[in-house]
Amino acid sequence: MSDENCCFCQKQGDSFLKCSACGSVAYCNQSCQKSDWKKHKKNCRPFKIEALEGKGFGMIAVRKIGQGEVILTENPFLILSKNKKERSKGPSLLEQFENLSETNKAKVLKLHHENTEGQLHEKIQGIFEANTIEVTPANSIALYPTIPRINHSCSPNVVWSWVAGSPYSKQVRAVRDIPAGEELCANYIDSFQATFSPISSRQACLQHWHFVCDCQVCSLQGEERKTNDLIREKISLQHQLIPKYMAGWKIDKAVAAARMKVELMMSIKDQLLTTLPSALLELYEMCRLAKVLNCEVPEDCDGLLKQAKDLSEKLGDRFVHVFNQKVEQVEQECLEVSKSKGIF
């Protein structure tokens, strides 16, 4: 092992311990680490940002990150309401930008945008349009300083969520275990319709960001590509059949479709982990209703619920909120069906 310097006292040595959180700095003893923490904690993150060929910049894990681990929490620099009338009442993007510190202004201007030669207000507008994220609880769109460095993948290993009690705060978590050296990627088009669509359709959706996805899924060739597209097509079909069956109260067929949907998703589980809690809850809903109607149900309802809850808790507050809402909705549905059928 080559000599390195203690990050605090600068003493040289060859057996220093790395910071367990980020792995990017080393200390000769715990006393130095504690003394340096106030300074280091601002930069103590389990990732680094570096230039990536064909992508501009990206975020790379500097150590193993466990499933569900919080990778980053940050607040936005610029915010606009999605309601144009409300937007006109607040400060403009340029006004918000001018109120930032010089350090934060520099962070904004380093983000990707196409209009490199334009005036300042044009650059800010271009940066905002290219890098914003929707803030659903606040009916707004916002620009964050670091999250835009997360590139897209149709097999994401991270996901972001708002934080309970702080709707503008975004928290990035690991969708699965991530080894050191792997790029951190999220799914930019994580709606059911887009996620369950074939590669060609997803590529068309991604043109909004002006790039061609070359993730591990989109890079599949020949039979592997056809197989992946076919699985997603089958998932989409079952997804559409469930409400059709329920419209006619064909509960046995709805249960079968929901079960098939989950089984198909499990066959490419690592690619679809962010949509799996909803699919498990949907199957739970069908099974609970089937039980209320005295239909035979092979699934363990409580087991489905536990799987959905455990995964939701790992993915963040947004997923937990959806989970709680859905469970409440299912219980209300079952109560109403019981009353309408005279089952008590």
Short mmCIF file of N, CA and C in Angstrom, two decimals, residues 80-255:
data_model
loop_
_atom_site.label_atom_id
_atom_site.label_comp_id
_atom_site.label_asym_id
_atom_site.label_seq_id
_atom_site.Cartn_x
_atom_site.Cartn_y
_atom_site.Cartn_z
N LEU A 80 -40.42 26.79 -9.65
CA LEU A 80 -41.54 27.44 -10.33
C LEU A 80 -42.80 26.62 -10.10
N SER A 81 -43.90 27.31 -9.87
CA SER A 81 -45.18 26.62 -9.76
C SER A 81 -45.60 26.10 -11.13
N LYS A 82 -46.29 24.95 -11.15
CA LYS A 82 -46.82 24.43 -12.42
C LYS A 82 -48.04 25.22 -12.84
N ASN A 83 -48.63 25.94 -11.90
CA ASN A 83 -49.77 26.80 -12.18
C ASN A 83 -49.25 28.15 -12.68
N LYS A 84 -49.51 28.50 -13.93
CA LYS A 84 -48.95 29.70 -14.52
C LYS A 84 -49.42 30.97 -13.83
N LYS A 85 -50.65 30.99 -13.33
CA LYS A 85 -51.15 32.16 -12.61
C LYS A 85 -50.38 32.35 -11.31
N GLU A 86 -50.14 31.22 -10.60
CA GLU A 86 -49.37 31.30 -9.36
C GLU A 86 -47.92 31.66 -9.65
N ARG A 87 -47.40 31.16 -10.77
CA ARG A 87 -46.00 31.43 -11.14
C ARG A 87 -45.75 32.92 -11.30
N SER A 88 -46.72 33.63 -11.86
CA SER A 88 -46.54 35.06 -12.12
C SER A 88 -46.46 35.88 -10.83
N LYS A 89 -46.92 35.30 -9.73
CA LYS A 89 -46.92 36.02 -8.45
C LYS A 89 -45.58 35.93 -7.74
N GLY A 90 -44.77 34.94 -8.10
CA GLY A 90 -43.51 34.74 -7.41
C GLY A 90 -42.32 35.28 -8.18
N PRO A 91 -41.13 35.17 -7.61
CA PRO A 91 -39.92 35.67 -8.29
C PRO A 91 -39.60 34.84 -9.53
N SER A 92 -39.03 35.49 -10.52
CA SER A 92 -38.64 34.81 -11.75
C SER A 92 -37.42 33.93 -11.50
N LEU A 93 -37.10 33.10 -12.48
CA LEU A 93 -35.92 32.26 -12.36
C LEU A 93 -34.66 33.11 -12.19
N LEU A 94 -34.57 34.17 -12.98
CA LEU A 94 -33.39 35.03 -12.90
C LEU A 94 -33.29 35.70 -11.53
N GLU A 95 -34.42 36.13 -10.99
CA GLU A 95 -34.42 36.76 -9.66
C GLU A 95 -33.99 35.76 -8.59
N GLN A 96 -34.48 34.53 -8.70
CA GLN A 96 -34.08 33.50 -7.75
C GLN A 96 -32.59 33.20 -7.88
N PHE A 97 -32.12 33.15 -9.11
CA PHE A 97 -30.70 32.88 -9.36
C PHE A 97 -29.83 33.97 -8.75
N GLU A 98 -30.22 35.24 -8.92
CA GLU A 98 -29.43 36.35 -8.41
C GLU A 98 -29.35 36.35 -6.89
N ASN A 99 -30.31 35.71 -6.23
CA ASN A 99 -30.31 35.64 -4.77
C ASN A 99 -29.45 34.51 -4.22
N LEU A 100 -28.91 33.66 -5.11
CA LEU A 100 -28.05 32.57 -4.68
C LEU A 100 -26.65 33.08 -4.34
N SER A 101 -25.94 32.31 -3.53
CA SER A 101 -24.53 32.65 -3.26
C SER A 101 -23.73 32.45 -4.54
N GLU A 102 -22.53 33.02 -4.59
CA GLU A 102 -21.69 32.86 -5.77
C GLU A 102 -21.34 31.40 -6.00
N THR A 103 -21.14 30.66 -4.93
CA THR A 103 -20.83 29.23 -5.04
C THR A 103 -21.98 28.48 -5.68
N ASN A 104 -23.21 28.77 -5.23
CA ASN A 104 -24.37 28.06 -5.77
C ASN A 104 -24.71 28.51 -7.19
N LYS A 105 -24.43 29.77 -7.50
CA LYS A 105 -24.61 30.23 -8.88
C LYS A 105 -23.71 29.42 -9.82
N ALA A 106 -22.48 29.21 -9.38
CA ALA A 106 -21.53 28.45 -10.19
C ALA A 106 -22.00 27.01 -10.38
N LYS A 107 -22.61 26.42 -9.34
CA LYS A 107 -23.13 25.06 -9.45
C LYS A 107 -24.24 24.98 -10.49
N VAL A 108 -25.11 25.99 -10.51
CA VAL A 108 -26.21 26.01 -11.48
C VAL A 108 -25.65 26.12 -12.89
N LEU A 109 -24.72 27.02 -13.09
CA LEU A 109 -24.19 27.27 -14.44
C LEU A 109 -23.37 26.11 -14.99
N LYS A 110 -22.94 25.21 -14.11
CA LYS A 110 -22.19 24.04 -14.56
C LYS A 110 -23.10 22.91 -15.05
N LEU A 111 -24.40 23.02 -14.77
CA LEU A 111 -25.33 21.97 -15.19
C LEU A 111 -25.52 22.01 -16.71
N HIS A 112 -25.94 20.88 -17.25
CA HIS A 112 -26.06 20.75 -18.71
C HIS A 112 -27.11 21.70 -19.29
N HIS A 113 -26.74 22.34 -20.42
CA HIS A 113 -27.69 23.12 -21.20
C HIS A 113 -27.13 23.31 -22.60
N GLU A 114 -28.00 23.59 -23.53
CA GLU A 114 -27.60 23.71 -24.94
C GLU A 114 -27.20 25.14 -25.32
N ASN A 115 -27.77 26.15 -24.62
CA ASN A 115 -27.58 27.55 -25.02
C ASN A 115 -26.34 28.14 -24.33
N THR A 116 -25.16 27.74 -24.75
CA THR A 116 -23.93 28.19 -24.10
C THR A 116 -23.55 29.62 -24.46
N GLU A 117 -24.09 30.14 -25.55
CA GLU A 117 -23.72 31.48 -26.00
C GLU A 117 -24.77 32.53 -25.66
N GLY A 118 -25.88 32.13 -25.09
CA GLY A 118 -26.98 33.06 -24.84
C GLY A 118 -26.72 33.99 -23.67
N GLN A 119 -27.63 34.94 -23.47
CA GLN A 119 -27.56 35.84 -22.33
C GLN A 119 -27.88 35.07 -21.06
N LEU A 120 -27.58 35.65 -19.91
CA LEU A 120 -27.71 34.94 -18.64
C LEU A 120 -29.11 34.40 -18.42
N HIS A 121 -30.13 35.23 -18.66
CA HIS A 121 -31.50 34.78 -18.40
C HIS A 121 -31.88 33.62 -19.34
N GLU A 122 -31.30 33.61 -20.55
CA GLU A 122 -31.56 32.51 -21.50
C GLU A 122 -30.86 31.23 -21.04
N LYS A 123 -29.66 31.37 -20.51
CA LYS A 123 -28.93 30.21 -19.98
C LYS A 123 -29.68 29.60 -18.80
N ILE A 124 -30.14 30.46 -17.89
CA ILE A 124 -30.85 29.98 -16.70
C ILE A 124 -32.12 29.24 -17.12
N GLN A 125 -32.84 29.80 -18.08
CA GLN A 125 -34.05 29.16 -18.58
C GLN A 125 -33.72 27.81 -19.20
N GLY A 126 -32.66 27.75 -19.99
CA GLY A 126 -32.26 26.50 -20.63
C GLY A 126 -31.82 25.45 -19.64
N ILE A 127 -31.07 25.86 -18.63
CA ILE A 127 -30.64 24.93 -17.58
C ILE A 127 -31.85 24.41 -16.82
N PHE A 128 -32.77 25.29 -16.51
CA PHE A 128 -33.97 24.89 -15.77
C PHE A 128 -34.78 23.89 -16.57
N GLU A 129 -35.00 24.16 -17.83
CA GLU A 129 -35.82 23.28 -18.66
C GLU A 129 -35.17 21.90 -18.86
N ALA A 130 -33.85 21.86 -18.89
CA ALA A 130 -33.14 20.60 -19.16
C ALA A 130 -32.96 19.74 -17.91
N ASN A 131 -33.07 20.34 -16.72
CA ASN A 131 -32.66 19.62 -15.51
C ASN A 131 -33.69 19.57 -14.39
N THR A 132 -34.87 20.12 -14.60
CA THR A 132 -35.83 20.18 -13.50
C THR A 132 -36.48 18.84 -13.19
N ILE A 133 -36.97 18.76 -11.96
CA ILE A 133 -37.69 17.58 -11.48
C ILE A 133 -39.04 18.04 -10.93
N GLU A 134 -40.05 17.24 -11.16
CA GLU A 134 -41.38 17.58 -10.66
C GLU A 134 -41.44 17.42 -9.15
N VAL A 135 -42.08 18.37 -8.48
CA VAL A 135 -42.32 18.30 -7.04
C VAL A 135 -43.82 18.16 -6.85
N THR A 136 -44.30 16.94 -6.91
CA THR A 136 -45.73 16.67 -6.93
C THR A 136 -46.49 17.24 -5.73
N PRO A 137 -46.03 17.05 -4.48
CA PRO A 137 -46.80 17.57 -3.33
C PRO A 137 -47.00 19.07 -3.36
N ALA A 138 -46.09 19.80 -4.02
CA ALA A 138 -46.18 21.26 -4.06
C ALA A 138 -46.65 21.77 -5.41
N ASN A 139 -47.04 20.87 -6.31
CA ASN A 139 -47.49 21.23 -7.66
C ASN A 139 -46.48 22.18 -8.33
N SER A 140 -45.22 21.81 -8.24
CA SER A 140 -44.16 22.67 -8.75
C SER A 140 -43.12 21.86 -9.52
N ILE A 141 -42.22 22.57 -10.17
CA ILE A 141 -41.03 21.97 -10.76
C ILE A 141 -39.84 22.71 -10.18
N ALA A 142 -38.73 21.98 -9.97
CA ALA A 142 -37.61 22.59 -9.26
C ALA A 142 -36.27 22.11 -9.80
N LEU A 143 -35.27 22.94 -9.62
CA LEU A 143 -33.90 22.62 -10.04
C LEU A 143 -33.07 22.34 -8.79
N TYR A 144 -32.48 21.15 -8.76
CA TYR A 144 -31.62 20.74 -7.65
C TYR A 144 -30.16 20.79 -8.11
N PRO A 145 -29.23 21.00 -7.19
CA PRO A 145 -27.83 21.19 -7.59
C PRO A 145 -27.09 19.92 -8.01
N THR A 146 -27.43 18.77 -7.42
CA THR A 146 -26.66 17.54 -7.67
C THR A 146 -27.45 16.47 -8.40
N ILE A 147 -28.74 16.35 -8.10
CA ILE A 147 -29.56 15.28 -8.68
C ILE A 147 -29.53 15.26 -10.21
N PRO A 148 -29.45 16.42 -10.90
CA PRO A 148 -29.37 16.37 -12.37
C PRO A 148 -28.15 15.62 -12.91
N ARG A 149 -27.16 15.38 -12.07
CA ARG A 149 -25.99 14.61 -12.51
C ARG A 149 -26.29 13.11 -12.59
N ILE A 150 -27.45 12.71 -12.10
CA ILE A 150 -27.84 11.30 -12.18
C ILE A 150 -28.38 11.03 -13.58
N ASN A 151 -27.72 10.18 -14.32
CA ASN A 151 -28.14 9.86 -15.68
C ASN A 151 -29.26 8.82 -15.67
N HIS A 152 -29.84 8.61 -16.84
CA HIS A 152 -30.96 7.69 -17.00
C HIS A 152 -30.51 6.26 -17.26
N SER A 153 -31.32 5.30 -16.80
CA SER A 153 -31.19 3.90 -17.19
C SER A 153 -32.57 3.27 -17.12
N CYS A 154 -32.85 2.36 -18.06
CA CYS A 154 -34.11 1.61 -18.03
C CYS A 154 -34.04 0.47 -17.02
N SER A 155 -32.88 0.33 -16.38
CA SER A 155 -32.70 -0.61 -15.27
C SER A 155 -32.07 0.17 -14.13
N PRO A 156 -32.83 1.07 -13.49
CA PRO A 156 -32.25 2.01 -12.53
C PRO A 156 -31.76 1.34 -11.25
N ASN A 157 -30.73 1.95 -10.66
CA ASN A 157 -30.26 1.47 -9.36
C ASN A 157 -30.52 2.48 -8.25
N VAL A 158 -31.07 3.66 -8.60
CA VAL A 158 -31.47 4.64 -7.59
C VAL A 158 -32.83 5.22 -7.97
N VAL A 159 -33.48 5.81 -6.98
CA VAL A 159 -34.76 6.49 -7.20
C VAL A 159 -34.82 7.66 -6.24
N TRP A 160 -35.50 8.73 -6.64
CA TRP A 160 -35.65 9.85 -5.71
C TRP A 160 -37.09 9.97 -5.25
N SER A 161 -37.25 10.54 -4.07
CA SER A 161 -38.56 10.69 -3.44
C SER A 161 -38.57 12.00 -2.67
N TRP A 162 -39.76 12.59 -2.55
CA TRP A 162 -39.87 13.72 -1.63
C TRP A 162 -39.79 13.20 -0.20
N VAL A 163 -39.53 14.10 0.74
CA VAL A 163 -39.36 13.73 2.14
C VAL A 163 -40.60 14.16 2.91
N ALA A 164 -41.15 13.27 3.73
CA ALA A 164 -42.35 13.58 4.51
C ALA A 164 -42.12 14.82 5.37
N GLY A 165 -43.05 15.77 5.30
CA GLY A 165 -42.93 17.00 6.07
C GLY A 165 -42.07 18.06 5.42
N SER A 166 -41.42 17.71 4.30
CA SER A 166 -40.56 18.67 3.59
C SER A 166 -40.68 18.40 2.10
N PRO A 167 -41.79 18.80 1.48
CA PRO A 167 -42.11 18.40 0.11
C PRO A 167 -41.08 18.78 -0.95
N TYR A 168 -40.31 19.87 -0.71
CA TYR A 168 -39.32 20.27 -1.69
C TYR A 168 -38.01 19.51 -1.56
N SER A 169 -37.80 18.87 -0.42
CA SER A 169 -36.57 18.09 -0.24
C SER A 169 -36.66 16.81 -1.06
N LYS A 170 -35.58 16.48 -1.76
CA LYS A 170 -35.51 15.24 -2.53
C LYS A 170 -34.47 14.33 -1.90
N GLN A 171 -34.85 13.08 -1.77
CA GLN A 171 -33.95 12.08 -1.19
C GLN A 171 -33.71 10.99 -2.21
N VAL A 172 -32.45 10.72 -2.49
CA VAL A 172 -32.07 9.69 -3.44
C VAL A 172 -31.68 8.44 -2.66
N ARG A 173 -32.28 7.31 -3.03
CA ARG A 173 -32.00 6.04 -2.34
C ARG A 173 -31.60 4.96 -3.34
N ALA A 174 -30.88 3.97 -2.81
CA ALA A 174 -30.47 2.84 -3.64
C ALA A 174 -31.63 1.88 -3.82
N VAL A 175 -31.97 1.57 -5.06
CA VAL A 175 -33.05 0.63 -5.37
C VAL A 175 -32.61 -0.81 -5.08
N ARG A 176 -31.35 -1.06 -5.25
CA ARG A 176 -30.77 -2.38 -4.98
C ARG A 176 -29.35 -2.16 -4.47
N ASP A 177 -28.66 -3.23 -4.10
CA ASP A 177 -27.26 -3.11 -3.70
C ASP A 177 -26.45 -2.61 -4.91
N ILE A 178 -25.57 -1.65 -4.65
CA ILE A 178 -24.76 -1.05 -5.72
C ILE A 178 -23.28 -1.23 -5.37
N PRO A 179 -22.53 -1.91 -6.21
CA PRO A 179 -21.10 -2.08 -5.91
C PRO A 179 -20.31 -0.81 -6.19
N ALA A 180 -19.16 -0.68 -5.54
CA ALA A 180 -18.28 0.46 -5.80
C ALA A 180 -17.89 0.47 -7.27
N GLY A 181 -17.87 1.66 -7.85
CA GLY A 181 -17.48 1.81 -9.24
C GLY A 181 -18.64 1.82 -10.22
N GLU A 182 -19.86 1.49 -9.77
CA GLU A 182 -21.02 1.48 -10.67
C GLU A 182 -21.64 2.87 -10.74
N GLU A 183 -22.08 3.25 -11.93
CA GLU A 183 -22.74 4.54 -12.09
C GLU A 183 -24.12 4.51 -11.46
N LEU A 184 -24.48 5.61 -10.81
CA LEU A 184 -25.81 5.75 -10.22
C LEU A 184 -26.76 6.28 -11.28
N CYS A 185 -27.82 5.54 -11.55
CA CYS A 185 -28.77 5.91 -12.61
C CYS A 185 -30.20 5.75 -12.13
N ALA A 186 -31.06 6.66 -12.57
CA ALA A 186 -32.49 6.62 -12.27
C ALA A 186 -33.26 6.45 -13.57
N ASN A 187 -34.55 6.13 -13.44
CA ASN A 187 -35.41 6.01 -14.61
C ASN A 187 -36.15 7.32 -14.80
N TYR A 188 -35.85 8.04 -15.89
CA TYR A 188 -36.49 9.32 -16.14
C TYR A 188 -37.96 9.17 -16.55
N ILE A 189 -38.34 7.99 -17.02
CA ILE A 189 -39.70 7.78 -17.55
C ILE A 189 -40.34 6.61 -16.79
N ASP A 190 -40.54 6.79 -15.49
CA ASP A 190 -40.95 5.67 -14.64
C ASP A 190 -42.47 5.50 -14.50
N SER A 191 -43.24 6.03 -15.45
CA SER A 191 -44.67 5.73 -15.45
C SER A 191 -44.87 4.29 -15.90
N PHE A 192 -46.01 3.70 -15.56
CA PHE A 192 -46.29 2.31 -15.98
C PHE A 192 -46.25 2.20 -17.49
N GLN A 193 -46.89 3.15 -18.16
CA GLN A 193 -47.00 3.08 -19.62
C GLN A 193 -45.62 3.07 -20.28
N ALA A 194 -44.72 3.94 -19.80
CA ALA A 194 -43.39 4.02 -20.40
C ALA A 194 -42.52 2.83 -20.00
N THR A 195 -42.58 2.47 -18.73
CA THR A 195 -41.72 1.39 -18.23
C THR A 195 -42.05 0.05 -18.88
N PHE A 196 -43.32 -0.18 -19.14
CA PHE A 196 -43.74 -1.46 -19.72
C PHE A 196 -43.72 -1.46 -21.25
N SER A 197 -43.21 -0.38 -21.84
CA SER A 197 -43.18 -0.28 -23.30
C SER A 197 -41.88 -0.86 -23.86
N PRO A 198 -41.82 -1.20 -25.15
CA PRO A 198 -40.61 -1.75 -25.75
C PRO A 198 -39.51 -0.69 -25.87
N ILE A 199 -38.31 -1.13 -26.19
CA ILE A 199 -37.15 -0.25 -26.26
C ILE A 199 -37.39 0.92 -27.20
N SER A 200 -37.96 0.66 -28.39
CA SER A 200 -38.17 1.72 -29.37
C SER A 200 -39.06 2.83 -28.82
N SER A 201 -40.10 2.47 -28.08
CA SER A 201 -41.01 3.46 -27.51
C SER A 201 -40.34 4.26 -26.40
N ARG A 202 -39.53 3.58 -25.59
CA ARG A 202 -38.83 4.29 -24.52
C ARG A 202 -37.82 5.28 -25.09
N GLN A 203 -37.15 4.87 -26.16
CA GLN A 203 -36.19 5.77 -26.79
C GLN A 203 -36.89 7.03 -27.31
N ALA A 204 -38.09 6.85 -27.84
CA ALA A 204 -38.86 8.00 -28.33
C ALA A 204 -39.21 8.95 -27.19
N CYS A 205 -39.60 8.40 -26.04
CA CYS A 205 -39.93 9.22 -24.87
C CYS A 205 -38.71 10.01 -24.39
N LEU A 206 -37.55 9.39 -24.47
CA LEU A 206 -36.33 10.01 -23.96
C LEU A 206 -35.80 11.13 -24.85
N GLN A 207 -36.37 11.29 -26.04
CA GLN A 207 -35.95 12.37 -26.92
C GLN A 207 -36.22 13.74 -26.30
N HIS A 208 -37.09 13.78 -25.30
CA HIS A 208 -37.34 15.03 -24.56
C HIS A 208 -36.04 15.57 -23.98
N TRP A 209 -35.12 14.64 -23.61
CA TRP A 209 -33.84 15.05 -23.03
C TRP A 209 -32.71 15.03 -24.07
N HIS A 210 -33.06 14.77 -25.31
CA HIS A 210 -32.10 14.82 -26.43
C HIS A 210 -30.93 13.85 -26.28
N PHE A 211 -31.22 12.60 -25.92
CA PHE A 211 -30.16 11.60 -25.90
C PHE A 211 -30.74 10.23 -26.25
N VAL A 212 -29.86 9.34 -26.64
CA VAL A 212 -30.23 7.95 -26.94
C VAL A 212 -29.73 7.09 -25.80
N CYS A 213 -30.62 6.34 -25.18
CA CYS A 213 -30.24 5.50 -24.05
C CYS A 213 -29.44 4.29 -24.52
N ASP A 214 -28.30 4.06 -23.86
CA ASP A 214 -27.51 2.87 -24.17
C ASP A 214 -27.27 2.05 -22.90
N CYS A 215 -28.28 2.04 -22.01
CA CYS A 215 -28.18 1.28 -20.77
C CYS A 215 -28.10 -0.22 -21.08
N GLN A 216 -27.93 -1.04 -20.04
CA GLN A 216 -27.77 -2.47 -20.23
C GLN A 216 -28.99 -3.11 -20.88
N VAL A 217 -30.17 -2.50 -20.70
CA VAL A 217 -31.39 -3.05 -21.32
C VAL A 217 -31.47 -2.62 -22.78
N CYS A 218 -31.26 -1.34 -23.03
CA CYS A 218 -31.34 -0.83 -24.41
C CYS A 218 -30.20 -1.33 -25.28
N SER A 219 -29.14 -1.83 -24.65
CA SER A 219 -28.00 -2.36 -25.40
C SER A 219 -28.16 -3.83 -25.75
N LEU A 220 -29.25 -4.44 -25.27
CA LEU A 220 -29.49 -5.85 -25.61
C LEU A 220 -29.62 -6.02 -27.12
N GLN A 221 -29.17 -7.16 -27.61
CA GLN A 221 -29.21 -7.42 -29.04
C GLN A 221 -29.98 -8.72 -29.33
N GLY A 222 -30.43 -8.85 -30.57
CA GLY A 222 -31.01 -10.10 -31.05
C GLY A 222 -32.14 -10.64 -30.20
N GLU A 223 -32.04 -11.92 -29.84
CA GLU A 223 -33.09 -12.61 -29.10
C GLU A 223 -33.29 -12.04 -27.70
N GLU A 224 -32.19 -11.62 -27.07
CA GLU A 224 -32.32 -11.05 -25.72
C GLU A 224 -33.17 -9.78 -25.75
N ARG A 225 -32.97 -8.98 -26.76
CA ARG A 225 -33.76 -7.75 -26.90
C ARG A 225 -35.23 -8.08 -27.16
N LYS A 226 -35.48 -9.03 -28.05
CA LYS A 226 -36.85 -9.44 -28.36
C LYS A 226 -37.54 -10.00 -27.12
N THR A 227 -36.80 -10.79 -26.34
CA THR A 227 -37.37 -11.39 -25.13
C THR A 227 -37.74 -10.32 -24.12
N ASN A 228 -36.85 -9.34 -23.91
CA ASN A 228 -37.12 -8.28 -22.95
C ASN A 228 -38.33 -7.46 -23.38
N ASP A 229 -38.39 -7.12 -24.66
CA ASP A 229 -39.55 -6.38 -25.18
C ASP A 229 -40.84 -7.17 -25.01
N LEU A 230 -40.77 -8.48 -25.26
CA LEU A 230 -41.95 -9.34 -25.16
C LEU A 230 -42.45 -9.42 -23.72
N ILE A 231 -41.52 -9.52 -22.76
CA ILE A 231 -41.92 -9.58 -21.35
C ILE A 231 -42.63 -8.29 -20.96
N ARG A 232 -42.08 -7.17 -21.37
CA ARG A 232 -42.69 -5.88 -21.03
C ARG A 232 -44.06 -5.73 -21.72
N GLU A 233 -44.16 -6.24 -22.94
CA GLU A 233 -45.43 -6.19 -23.66
C GLU A 233 -46.48 -7.03 -22.93
N LYS A 234 -46.08 -8.18 -22.43
CA LYS A 234 -47.00 -9.05 -21.69
C LYS A 234 -47.41 -8.40 -20.37
N ILE A 235 -46.46 -7.75 -19.71
CA ILE A 235 -46.78 -7.04 -18.46
C ILE A 235 -47.81 -5.95 -18.74
N SER A 236 -47.59 -5.19 -19.81
CA SER A 236 -48.50 -4.12 -20.19
C SER A 236 -49.90 -4.65 -20.46
N LEU A 237 -49.98 -5.81 -21.13
CA LEU A 237 -51.28 -6.41 -21.43
C LEU A 237 -52.03 -6.76 -20.16
N GLN A 238 -51.35 -7.43 -19.22
CA GLN A 238 -52.00 -7.79 -17.96
C GLN A 238 -52.40 -6.54 -17.17
N HIS A 239 -51.56 -5.52 -17.22
CA HIS A 239 -51.84 -4.26 -16.54
C HIS A 239 -53.14 -3.64 -17.06
N GLN A 240 -53.38 -3.74 -18.36
CA GLN A 240 -54.59 -3.19 -18.96
C GLN A 240 -55.81 -4.07 -18.73
N LEU A 241 -55.58 -5.38 -18.61
CA LEU A 241 -56.70 -6.31 -18.44
C LEU A 241 -57.34 -6.22 -17.05
N ILE A 242 -56.55 -5.92 -16.04
CA ILE A 242 -57.06 -5.93 -14.66
C ILE A 242 -58.26 -5.00 -14.49
N PRO A 243 -58.17 -3.71 -14.87
CA PRO A 243 -59.35 -2.84 -14.71
C PRO A 243 -60.51 -3.25 -15.60
N LYS A 244 -60.23 -3.84 -16.75
CA LYS A 244 -61.30 -4.31 -17.63
C LYS A 244 -62.08 -5.44 -16.97
N TYR A 245 -61.36 -6.37 -16.36
CA TYR A 245 -62.02 -7.47 -15.67
C TYR A 245 -62.81 -6.97 -14.46
N MET A 246 -62.21 -6.01 -13.73
CA MET A 246 -62.89 -5.50 -12.54
C MET A 246 -64.14 -4.69 -12.90
N ALA A 247 -64.14 -4.07 -14.08
CA ALA A 247 -65.33 -3.32 -14.51
C ALA A 247 -66.54 -4.23 -14.61
N GLY A 248 -66.30 -5.51 -14.93
CA GLY A 248 -67.39 -6.48 -15.00
C GLY A 248 -67.43 -7.42 -13.80
N TRP A 249 -66.65 -7.08 -12.77
CA TRP A 249 -66.54 -7.87 -11.54
C TRP A 249 -66.19 -9.34 -11.82
N LYS A 250 -65.29 -9.53 -12.80
CA LYS A 250 -64.75 -10.87 -13.08
C LYS A 250 -63.52 -11.04 -12.21
N ILE A 251 -63.76 -11.21 -10.92
CA ILE A 251 -62.69 -11.14 -9.92
C ILE A 251 -61.66 -12.24 -10.11
N ASP A 252 -62.10 -13.45 -10.51
CA ASP A 252 -61.15 -14.54 -10.69
C ASP A 252 -60.16 -14.22 -11.80
N LYS A 253 -60.66 -13.63 -12.89
CA LYS A 253 -59.77 -13.25 -14.00
C LYS A 253 -58.86 -12.08 -13.61
N ALA A 254 -59.39 -11.17 -12.80
CA ALA A 254 -58.58 -10.03 -12.35
C ALA A 254 -57.43 -10.51 -11.47
N VAL A 255 -57.71 -11.46 -10.58
CA VAL A 255 -56.67 -12.03 -9.73
C VAL A 255 -55.60 -12.71 -10.58
#
